[in-house]
Amino acid sequence: YVRDNFGVRMNTVFKFYYQTWILWSLVGGYGVWRVARESKVQFLLPYMFCVVLVVVGGFLYTGLALWSKTNGMKGVVVGNNTLDGMDYIRRSNKDEYDAIQWISNNLPDDIVILESVGGSYTNYGRIAANTGISTVLGWPGHEIQWRGDYLEINKRQNDIEVLYSCRDWTLALEILNRYGVKYVYVGDLERNIFSRNSLDKFSKNMRLVYANQSVELFELY
């Protein structure tokens, strides 16, 4: 398999096997027909039985896998079905949902909002993902996967951690200017990682433009 930052076969399956099997399916269809046409009569019935068995087995997996992965179709609560990708935020963290809505409706798209950095498949990167506004760094693992530049990604992650955790406003301002950050977001995730004393520098040196019970958004002026 292709050795990449995953270290296992996953990326090989995604990038090569799926496409290869699509191409092989075309060849396989022709192959089944060609072998059937060239087979002697006494071998044709067993051959077609094997072909049908393989095809039915493939479709059988599709149905059983769907049933298994959806917990017998019980994984979704009837009545809460929605195509709104932000509905889970509204139900799990109303303050964050309201903040995201305010940002989407009141701030331009060509700015940079700073938010804390965390692991893949977590709630980190939620502001950029749900508003379409740029941030300094999203999920580091995914950025490394697609960009491959470990040094730049590690540097950005370290700068973000320093910016949130330091109490030196001069250092914080230098990092903000380095990445063209206009707004700093402070929500539950940021407060769970960084101390109140570290976060106080934003309220002392930036303008508070939005706040609710658990979210503060500061503007650099």
PDB file of C-alpha atoms in Angstrom:
ATOM      1  CA  TYR A   1       0.000   0.000   0.000  1.00  0.00           C
ATOM      2  CA  VAL A   2       0.984   3.651  -0.345  1.00  0.00           C
ATOM      3  CA  ARG A   3       2.801   4.784   2.798  1.00  0.00           C
ATOM      4  CA  ASP A   4       1.616   8.221   3.891  1.00  0.00           C
ATOM      5  CA  ASN A   5       0.878  10.017   7.147  1.00  0.00           C
ATOM      6  CA  PHE A   6      -1.884   7.503   7.960  1.00  0.00           C
ATOM      7  CA  GLY A   7       0.611   4.641   8.055  1.00  0.00           C
ATOM      8  CA  VAL A   8      -2.039   2.069   7.064  1.00  0.00           C
ATOM      9  CA  ARG A   9      -4.018   1.014   3.996  1.00  0.00           C
ATOM     10  CA  MET A  10      -6.831   3.567   4.335  1.00  0.00           C
ATOM     11  CA  ASN A  11      -5.576   6.148   1.859  1.00  0.00           C
ATOM     12  CA  THR A  12      -4.638   3.436  -0.626  1.00  0.00           C
ATOM     13  CA  VAL A  13      -8.188   2.076  -0.497  1.00  0.00           C
ATOM     14  CA  PHE A  14      -9.682   5.550  -0.924  1.00  0.00           C
ATOM     15  CA  LYS A  15      -7.409   6.741  -3.707  1.00  0.00           C
ATOM     16  CA  PHE A  16      -6.713   3.564  -5.714  1.00  0.00           C
ATOM     17  CA  TYR A  17      -8.880   0.560  -4.874  1.00  0.00           C
ATOM     18  CA  TYR A  18     -12.257   2.270  -5.312  1.00  0.00           C
ATOM     19  CA  GLN A  19     -11.348   3.599  -8.742  1.00  0.00           C
ATOM     20  CA  THR A  20      -9.679   0.350  -9.757  1.00  0.00           C
ATOM     21  CA  TRP A  21     -12.726  -1.743  -8.941  1.00  0.00           C
ATOM     22  CA  ILE A  22     -14.947   0.556 -11.001  1.00  0.00           C
ATOM     23  CA  LEU A  23     -12.702  -0.065 -13.997  1.00  0.00           C
ATOM     24  CA  TRP A  24     -12.506  -3.796 -13.264  1.00  0.00           C
ATOM     25  CA  SER A  25     -16.312  -3.972 -13.125  1.00  0.00           C
ATOM     26  CA  LEU A  26     -16.424  -2.903 -16.771  1.00  0.00           C
ATOM     27  CA  VAL A  27     -13.851  -5.502 -17.717  1.00  0.00           C
ATOM     28  CA  GLY A  28     -15.591  -8.079 -15.532  1.00  0.00           C
ATOM     29  CA  GLY A  29     -18.925  -7.592 -17.285  1.00  0.00           C
ATOM     30  CA  TYR A  30     -17.332  -8.211 -20.643  1.00  0.00           C
ATOM     31  CA  GLY A  31     -15.370 -11.141 -19.231  1.00  0.00           C
ATOM     32  CA  VAL A  32     -18.500 -12.863 -17.910  1.00  0.00           C
ATOM     33  CA  TRP A  33     -20.178 -12.549 -21.306  1.00  0.00           C
ATOM     34  CA  ARG A  34     -17.100 -13.711 -23.212  1.00  0.00           C
ATOM     35  CA  VAL A  35     -16.522 -16.779 -21.041  1.00  0.00           C
ATOM     36  CA  ALA A  36     -20.217 -17.703 -21.233  1.00  0.00           C
ATOM     37  CA  ARG A  37     -20.160 -17.459 -25.008  1.00  0.00           C
ATOM     38  CA  GLU A  38     -17.039 -19.602 -25.319  1.00  0.00           C
ATOM     39  CA  SER A  39     -18.084 -22.227 -22.747  1.00  0.00           C
ATOM     40  CA  LYS A  40     -19.337 -25.647 -23.713  1.00  0.00           C
ATOM     41  CA  VAL A  41     -22.950 -26.410 -22.912  1.00  0.00           C
ATOM     42  CA  GLN A  42     -22.142 -28.784 -20.032  1.00  0.00           C
ATOM     43  CA  PHE A  43     -20.104 -26.077 -18.269  1.00  0.00           C
ATOM     44  CA  LEU A  44     -22.455 -23.176 -18.932  1.00  0.00           C
ATOM     45  CA  LEU A  45     -25.006 -23.925 -16.205  1.00  0.00           C
ATOM     46  CA  PRO A  46     -22.448 -24.338 -13.360  1.00  0.00           C
ATOM     47  CA  TYR A  47     -20.612 -21.269 -14.592  1.00  0.00           C
ATOM     48  CA  MET A  48     -23.722 -19.087 -14.619  1.00  0.00           C
ATOM     49  CA  PHE A  49     -24.709 -20.425 -11.198  1.00  0.00           C
ATOM     50  CA  CYS A  50     -21.361 -19.228  -9.799  1.00  0.00           C
ATOM     51  CA  VAL A  51     -21.760 -15.829 -11.469  1.00  0.00           C
ATOM     52  CA  VAL A  52     -25.257 -15.355 -10.052  1.00  0.00           C
ATOM     53  CA  LEU A  53     -24.056 -16.485  -6.613  1.00  0.00           C
ATOM     54  CA  VAL A  54     -21.287 -13.868  -6.610  1.00  0.00           C
ATOM     55  CA  VAL A  55     -23.598 -11.072  -7.804  1.00  0.00           C
ATOM     56  CA  VAL A  56     -26.330 -11.926  -5.300  1.00  0.00           C
ATOM     57  CA  GLY A  57     -23.718 -12.141  -2.549  1.00  0.00           C
ATOM     58  CA  GLY A  58     -22.548  -8.637  -3.402  1.00  0.00           C
ATOM     59  CA  PHE A  59     -26.051  -7.204  -3.257  1.00  0.00           C
ATOM     60  CA  LEU A  60     -26.751  -9.150  -0.077  1.00  0.00           C
ATOM     61  CA  TYR A  61     -23.855  -7.372   1.608  1.00  0.00           C
ATOM     62  CA  THR A  62     -25.287  -4.000   0.567  1.00  0.00           C
ATOM     63  CA  GLY A  63     -28.563  -4.673   2.342  1.00  0.00           C
ATOM     64  CA  LEU A  64     -27.047  -6.254   5.445  1.00  0.00           C
ATOM     65  CA  ALA A  65     -24.413  -3.519   5.810  1.00  0.00           C
ATOM     66  CA  LEU A  66     -27.069  -0.819   5.563  1.00  0.00           C
ATOM     67  CA  TRP A  67     -29.123  -2.538   8.257  1.00  0.00           C
ATOM     68  CA  SER A  68     -26.073  -3.004  10.489  1.00  0.00           C
ATOM     69  CA  LYS A  69     -24.661   0.509  10.151  1.00  0.00           C
ATOM     70  CA  THR A  70     -28.020   2.133  10.886  1.00  0.00           C
ATOM     71  CA  ASN A  71     -28.710  -0.076  13.915  1.00  0.00           C
ATOM     72  CA  GLY A  72     -31.674  -1.649  12.203  1.00  0.00           C
ATOM     73  CA  MET A  73     -32.806   1.731  10.888  1.00  0.00           C
ATOM     74  CA  LYS A  74     -33.132   2.948  14.481  1.00  0.00           C
ATOM     75  CA  GLY A  75     -30.200   5.356  14.405  1.00  0.00           C
ATOM     76  CA  VAL A  76     -32.325   8.371  13.492  1.00  0.00           C
ATOM     77  CA  VAL A  77     -35.102   9.679  15.702  1.00  0.00           C
ATOM     78  CA  VAL A  78     -38.242  10.005  13.600  1.00  0.00           C
ATOM     79  CA  GLY A  79     -39.409  13.599  13.581  1.00  0.00           C
ATOM     80  CA  ASN A  80     -35.946  15.207  13.876  1.00  0.00           C
ATOM     81  CA  ASN A  81     -34.805  14.416  10.353  1.00  0.00           C
ATOM     82  CA  THR A  82     -33.314  17.479   8.690  1.00  0.00           C
ATOM     83  CA  LEU A  83     -30.972  18.526   5.919  1.00  0.00           C
ATOM     84  CA  ASP A  84     -29.683  21.406   8.058  1.00  0.00           C
ATOM     85  CA  GLY A  85     -26.038  20.612   8.785  1.00  0.00           C
ATOM     86  CA  MET A  86     -26.023  23.054  11.698  1.00  0.00           C
ATOM     87  CA  ASP A  87     -29.041  21.636  13.489  1.00  0.00           C
ATOM     88  CA  TYR A  88     -26.861  19.545  15.799  1.00  0.00           C
ATOM     89  CA  ILE A  89     -25.110  22.729  16.989  1.00  0.00           C
ATOM     90  CA  ARG A  90     -28.425  24.416  17.673  1.00  0.00           C
ATOM     91  CA  ARG A  91     -29.500  21.456  19.815  1.00  0.00           C
ATOM     92  CA  SER A  92     -26.175  20.862  21.588  1.00  0.00           C
ATOM     93  CA  ASN A  93     -24.815  24.407  22.044  1.00  0.00           C
ATOM     94  CA  LYS A  94     -27.352  27.166  21.433  1.00  0.00           C
ATOM     95  CA  ASP A  95     -24.891  29.939  22.362  1.00  0.00           C
ATOM     96  CA  GLU A  96     -22.415  28.774  19.749  1.00  0.00           C
ATOM     97  CA  TYR A  97     -25.179  28.416  17.179  1.00  0.00           C
ATOM     98  CA  ASP A  98     -26.320  31.992  17.813  1.00  0.00           C
ATOM     99  CA  ALA A  99     -22.736  33.256  17.533  1.00  0.00           C
ATOM    100  CA  ILE A 100     -22.213  31.466  14.221  1.00  0.00           C
ATOM    101  CA  GLN A 101     -25.443  32.930  12.879  1.00  0.00           C
ATOM    102  CA  TRP A 102     -24.401  36.422  13.950  1.00  0.00           C
ATOM    103  CA  ILE A 103     -20.981  36.066  12.326  1.00  0.00           C
ATOM    104  CA  SER A 104     -22.519  34.791   9.081  1.00  0.00           C
ATOM    105  CA  ASN A 105     -25.018  37.649   8.951  1.00  0.00           C
ATOM    106  CA  ASN A 106     -22.814  40.548  10.077  1.00  0.00           C
ATOM    107  CA  LEU A 107     -19.186  39.989   9.081  1.00  0.00           C
ATOM    108  CA  PRO A 108     -17.651  40.053   5.587  1.00  0.00           C
ATOM    109  CA  ASP A 109     -16.321  36.868   4.018  1.00  0.00           C
ATOM    110  CA  ASP A 110     -12.787  38.116   3.332  1.00  0.00           C
ATOM    111  CA  ILE A 111     -11.571  38.328   6.937  1.00  0.00           C
ATOM    112  CA  VAL A 112      -9.695  35.946   9.229  1.00  0.00           C
ATOM    113  CA  ILE A 113     -11.192  34.741  12.516  1.00  0.00           C
ATOM    114  CA  LEU A 114      -8.960  33.071  15.057  1.00  0.00           C
ATOM    115  CA  GLU A 115     -10.250  30.024  16.921  1.00  0.00           C
ATOM    116  CA  SER A 116      -8.444  27.339  18.911  1.00  0.00           C
ATOM    117  CA  VAL A 117      -6.982  24.248  17.252  1.00  0.00           C
ATOM    118  CA  GLY A 118      -7.828  20.638  18.084  1.00  0.00           C
ATOM    119  CA  GLY A 119      -7.842  17.137  16.688  1.00  0.00           C
ATOM    120  CA  SER A 120      -9.628  15.771  13.662  1.00  0.00           C
ATOM    121  CA  TYR A 121     -13.268  14.694  13.918  1.00  0.00           C
ATOM    122  CA  THR A 122     -13.884  17.016  16.857  1.00  0.00           C
ATOM    123  CA  ASN A 123     -15.763  20.302  17.200  1.00  0.00           C
ATOM    124  CA  TYR A 124     -12.603  22.326  16.629  1.00  0.00           C
ATOM    125  CA  GLY A 125     -12.629  24.441  13.493  1.00  0.00           C
ATOM    126  CA  ARG A 126     -16.382  24.844  13.881  1.00  0.00           C
ATOM    127  CA  ILE A 127     -16.477  28.603  13.205  1.00  0.00           C
ATOM    128  CA  ALA A 128     -14.622  28.448   9.896  1.00  0.00           C
ATOM    129  CA  ALA A 129     -16.492  25.312   8.835  1.00  0.00           C
ATOM    130  CA  ASN A 130     -19.944  26.746   9.534  1.00  0.00           C
ATOM    131  CA  THR A 131     -19.414  30.314   8.325  1.00  0.00           C
ATOM    132  CA  GLY A 132     -17.043  29.843   5.390  1.00  0.00           C
ATOM    133  CA  ILE A 133     -14.744  32.499   6.856  1.00  0.00           C
ATOM    134  CA  SER A 134     -11.026  31.739   6.937  1.00  0.00           C
ATOM    135  CA  THR A 135      -9.156  30.831  10.088  1.00  0.00           C
ATOM    136  CA  VAL A 136      -5.434  30.404  10.720  1.00  0.00           C
ATOM    137  CA  LEU A 137      -5.562  26.607  10.963  1.00  0.00           C
ATOM    138  CA  GLY A 138      -8.283  23.960  10.923  1.00  0.00           C
ATOM    139  CA  TRP A 139      -7.684  20.299  11.759  1.00  0.00           C
ATOM    140  CA  PRO A 140      -3.883  19.860  11.620  1.00  0.00           C
ATOM    141  CA  GLY A 141      -4.082  16.202  10.622  1.00  0.00           C
ATOM    142  CA  HIS A 142      -6.216  16.952   7.580  1.00  0.00           C
ATOM    143  CA  GLU A 143      -4.064  19.912   6.585  1.00  0.00           C
ATOM    144  CA  ILE A 144      -0.982  17.680   6.697  1.00  0.00           C
ATOM    145  CA  GLN A 145      -2.788  15.053   4.630  1.00  0.00           C
ATOM    146  CA  TRP A 146      -3.651  17.454   1.815  1.00  0.00           C
ATOM    147  CA  ARG A 147      -0.782  19.941   1.956  1.00  0.00           C
ATOM    148  CA  GLY A 148       2.130  17.886   3.257  1.00  0.00           C
ATOM    149  CA  ASP A 149       3.971  20.884   4.740  1.00  0.00           C
ATOM    150  CA  TYR A 150       4.594  19.806   8.342  1.00  0.00           C
ATOM    151  CA  LEU A 151       6.733  22.822   9.214  1.00  0.00           C
ATOM    152  CA  GLU A 152       4.168  25.486   8.293  1.00  0.00           C
ATOM    153  CA  ILE A 153       1.292  23.617   9.930  1.00  0.00           C
ATOM    154  CA  ASN A 154       3.245  22.980  13.124  1.00  0.00           C
ATOM    155  CA  LYS A 155       4.296  26.628  13.195  1.00  0.00           C
ATOM    156  CA  ARG A 156       0.716  27.835  12.862  1.00  0.00           C
ATOM    157  CA  GLN A 157      -0.523  25.452  15.545  1.00  0.00           C
ATOM    158  CA  ASN A 158       2.181  26.611  17.927  1.00  0.00           C
ATOM    159  CA  ASP A 159       1.471  30.286  17.179  1.00  0.00           C
ATOM    160  CA  ILE A 160      -2.234  29.821  17.923  1.00  0.00           C
ATOM    161  CA  GLU A 161      -1.503  28.128  21.241  1.00  0.00           C
ATOM    162  CA  VAL A 162       0.951  30.874  22.177  1.00  0.00           C
ATOM    163  CA  LEU A 163      -1.499  33.595  21.168  1.00  0.00           C
ATOM    164  CA  TYR A 164      -4.309  32.242  23.331  1.00  0.00           C
ATOM    165  CA  SER A 165      -2.136  31.234  26.290  1.00  0.00           C
ATOM    166  CA  CYS A 166       0.276  34.165  26.604  1.00  0.00           C
ATOM    167  CA  ARG A 167      -0.401  37.252  28.729  1.00  0.00           C
ATOM    168  CA  ASP A 168       1.930  39.493  26.729  1.00  0.00           C
ATOM    169  CA  TRP A 169      -0.242  41.644  24.458  1.00  0.00           C
ATOM    170  CA  THR A 170       2.743  42.752  22.373  1.00  0.00           C
ATOM    171  CA  LEU A 171       3.500  39.135  21.482  1.00  0.00           C
ATOM    172  CA  ALA A 172      -0.175  38.389  20.860  1.00  0.00           C
ATOM    173  CA  LEU A 173      -0.532  41.416  18.575  1.00  0.00           C
ATOM    174  CA  GLU A 174       2.530  40.377  16.602  1.00  0.00           C
ATOM    175  CA  ILE A 175       0.980  36.964  15.909  1.00  0.00           C
ATOM    176  CA  LEU A 176      -2.408  38.471  15.040  1.00  0.00           C
ATOM    177  CA  ASN A 177      -0.795  40.778  12.489  1.00  0.00           C
ATOM    178  CA  ARG A 178       1.338  37.961  11.104  1.00  0.00           C
ATOM    179  CA  TYR A 179      -1.745  36.080   9.940  1.00  0.00           C
ATOM    180  CA  GLY A 180      -3.975  39.050   9.246  1.00  0.00           C
ATOM    181  CA  VAL A 181      -6.399  38.126  12.026  1.00  0.00           C
ATOM    182  CA  LYS A 182      -9.230  40.644  12.441  1.00  0.00           C
ATOM    183  CA  TYR A 183     -11.397  38.801  14.975  1.00  0.00           C
ATOM    184  CA  VAL A 184     -10.697  36.460  17.899  1.00  0.00           C
ATOM    185  CA  TYR A 185     -13.319  33.931  18.970  1.00  0.00           C
ATOM    186  CA  VAL A 186     -13.570  32.785  22.584  1.00  0.00           C
ATOM    187  CA  GLY A 187     -16.090  30.030  23.301  1.00  0.00           C
ATOM    188  CA  ASP A 188     -16.401  26.927  25.448  1.00  0.00           C
ATOM    189  CA  LEU A 189     -13.559  25.088  23.705  1.00  0.00           C
ATOM    190  CA  GLU A 190     -11.168  27.987  24.216  1.00  0.00           C
ATOM    191  CA  ARG A 191     -12.123  28.395  27.871  1.00  0.00           C
ATOM    192  CA  ASN A 192     -11.645  24.677  28.490  1.00  0.00           C
ATOM    193  CA  ILE A 193      -8.037  24.916  27.321  1.00  0.00           C
ATOM    194  CA  PHE A 194      -6.803  28.372  28.263  1.00  0.00           C
ATOM    195  CA  SER A 195      -6.989  30.189  31.586  1.00  0.00           C
ATOM    196  CA  ARG A 196      -9.151  33.226  32.229  1.00  0.00           C
ATOM    197  CA  ASN A 197      -6.025  35.284  32.945  1.00  0.00           C
ATOM    198  CA  SER A 198      -4.652  34.413  29.513  1.00  0.00           C
ATOM    199  CA  LEU A 199      -7.897  35.264  27.745  1.00  0.00           C
ATOM    200  CA  ASP A 200      -8.358  38.580  29.575  1.00  0.00           C
ATOM    201  CA  LYS A 201      -5.873  40.291  27.246  1.00  0.00           C
ATOM    202  CA  PHE A 202      -8.457  40.236  24.471  1.00  0.00           C
ATOM    203  CA  SER A 203     -11.065  42.173  26.451  1.00  0.00           C
ATOM    204  CA  LYS A 204      -8.417  44.676  27.560  1.00  0.00           C
ATOM    205  CA  ASN A 205      -6.953  45.364  24.117  1.00  0.00           C
ATOM    206  CA  MET A 206      -9.681  44.538  21.588  1.00  0.00           C
ATOM    207  CA  ARG A 207     -13.254  45.649  21.033  1.00  0.00           C
ATOM    208  CA  LEU A 208     -16.043  43.277  22.066  1.00  0.00           C
ATOM    209  CA  VAL A 209     -18.438  43.103  19.105  1.00  0.00           C
ATOM    210  CA  TYR A 210     -20.567  40.125  20.112  1.00  0.00           C
ATOM    211  CA  ALA A 211     -21.260  38.260  23.343  1.00  0.00           C
ATOM    212  CA  ASN A 212     -23.732  35.858  24.890  1.00  0.00           C
ATOM    213  CA  GLN A 213     -23.552  33.629  27.953  1.00  0.00           C
ATOM    214  CA  SER A 214     -20.631  31.505  26.734  1.00  0.00           C
ATOM    215  CA  VAL A 215     -19.220  33.238  23.631  1.00  0.00           C
ATOM    216  CA  GLU A 216     -17.210  36.411  23.130  1.00  0.00           C
ATOM    217  CA  LEU A 217     -16.027  37.785  19.790  1.00  0.00           C
ATOM    218  CA  PHE A 218     -13.341  40.461  19.788  1.00  0.00           C
ATOM    219  CA  GLU A 219     -12.353  42.815  16.968  1.00  0.00           C
ATOM    220  CA  LEU A 220      -8.862  44.173  16.415  1.00  0.00           C
ATOM    221  CA  TYR A 221      -8.988  47.928  15.886  1.00  0.00           C
TER     222      TYR A 221
END
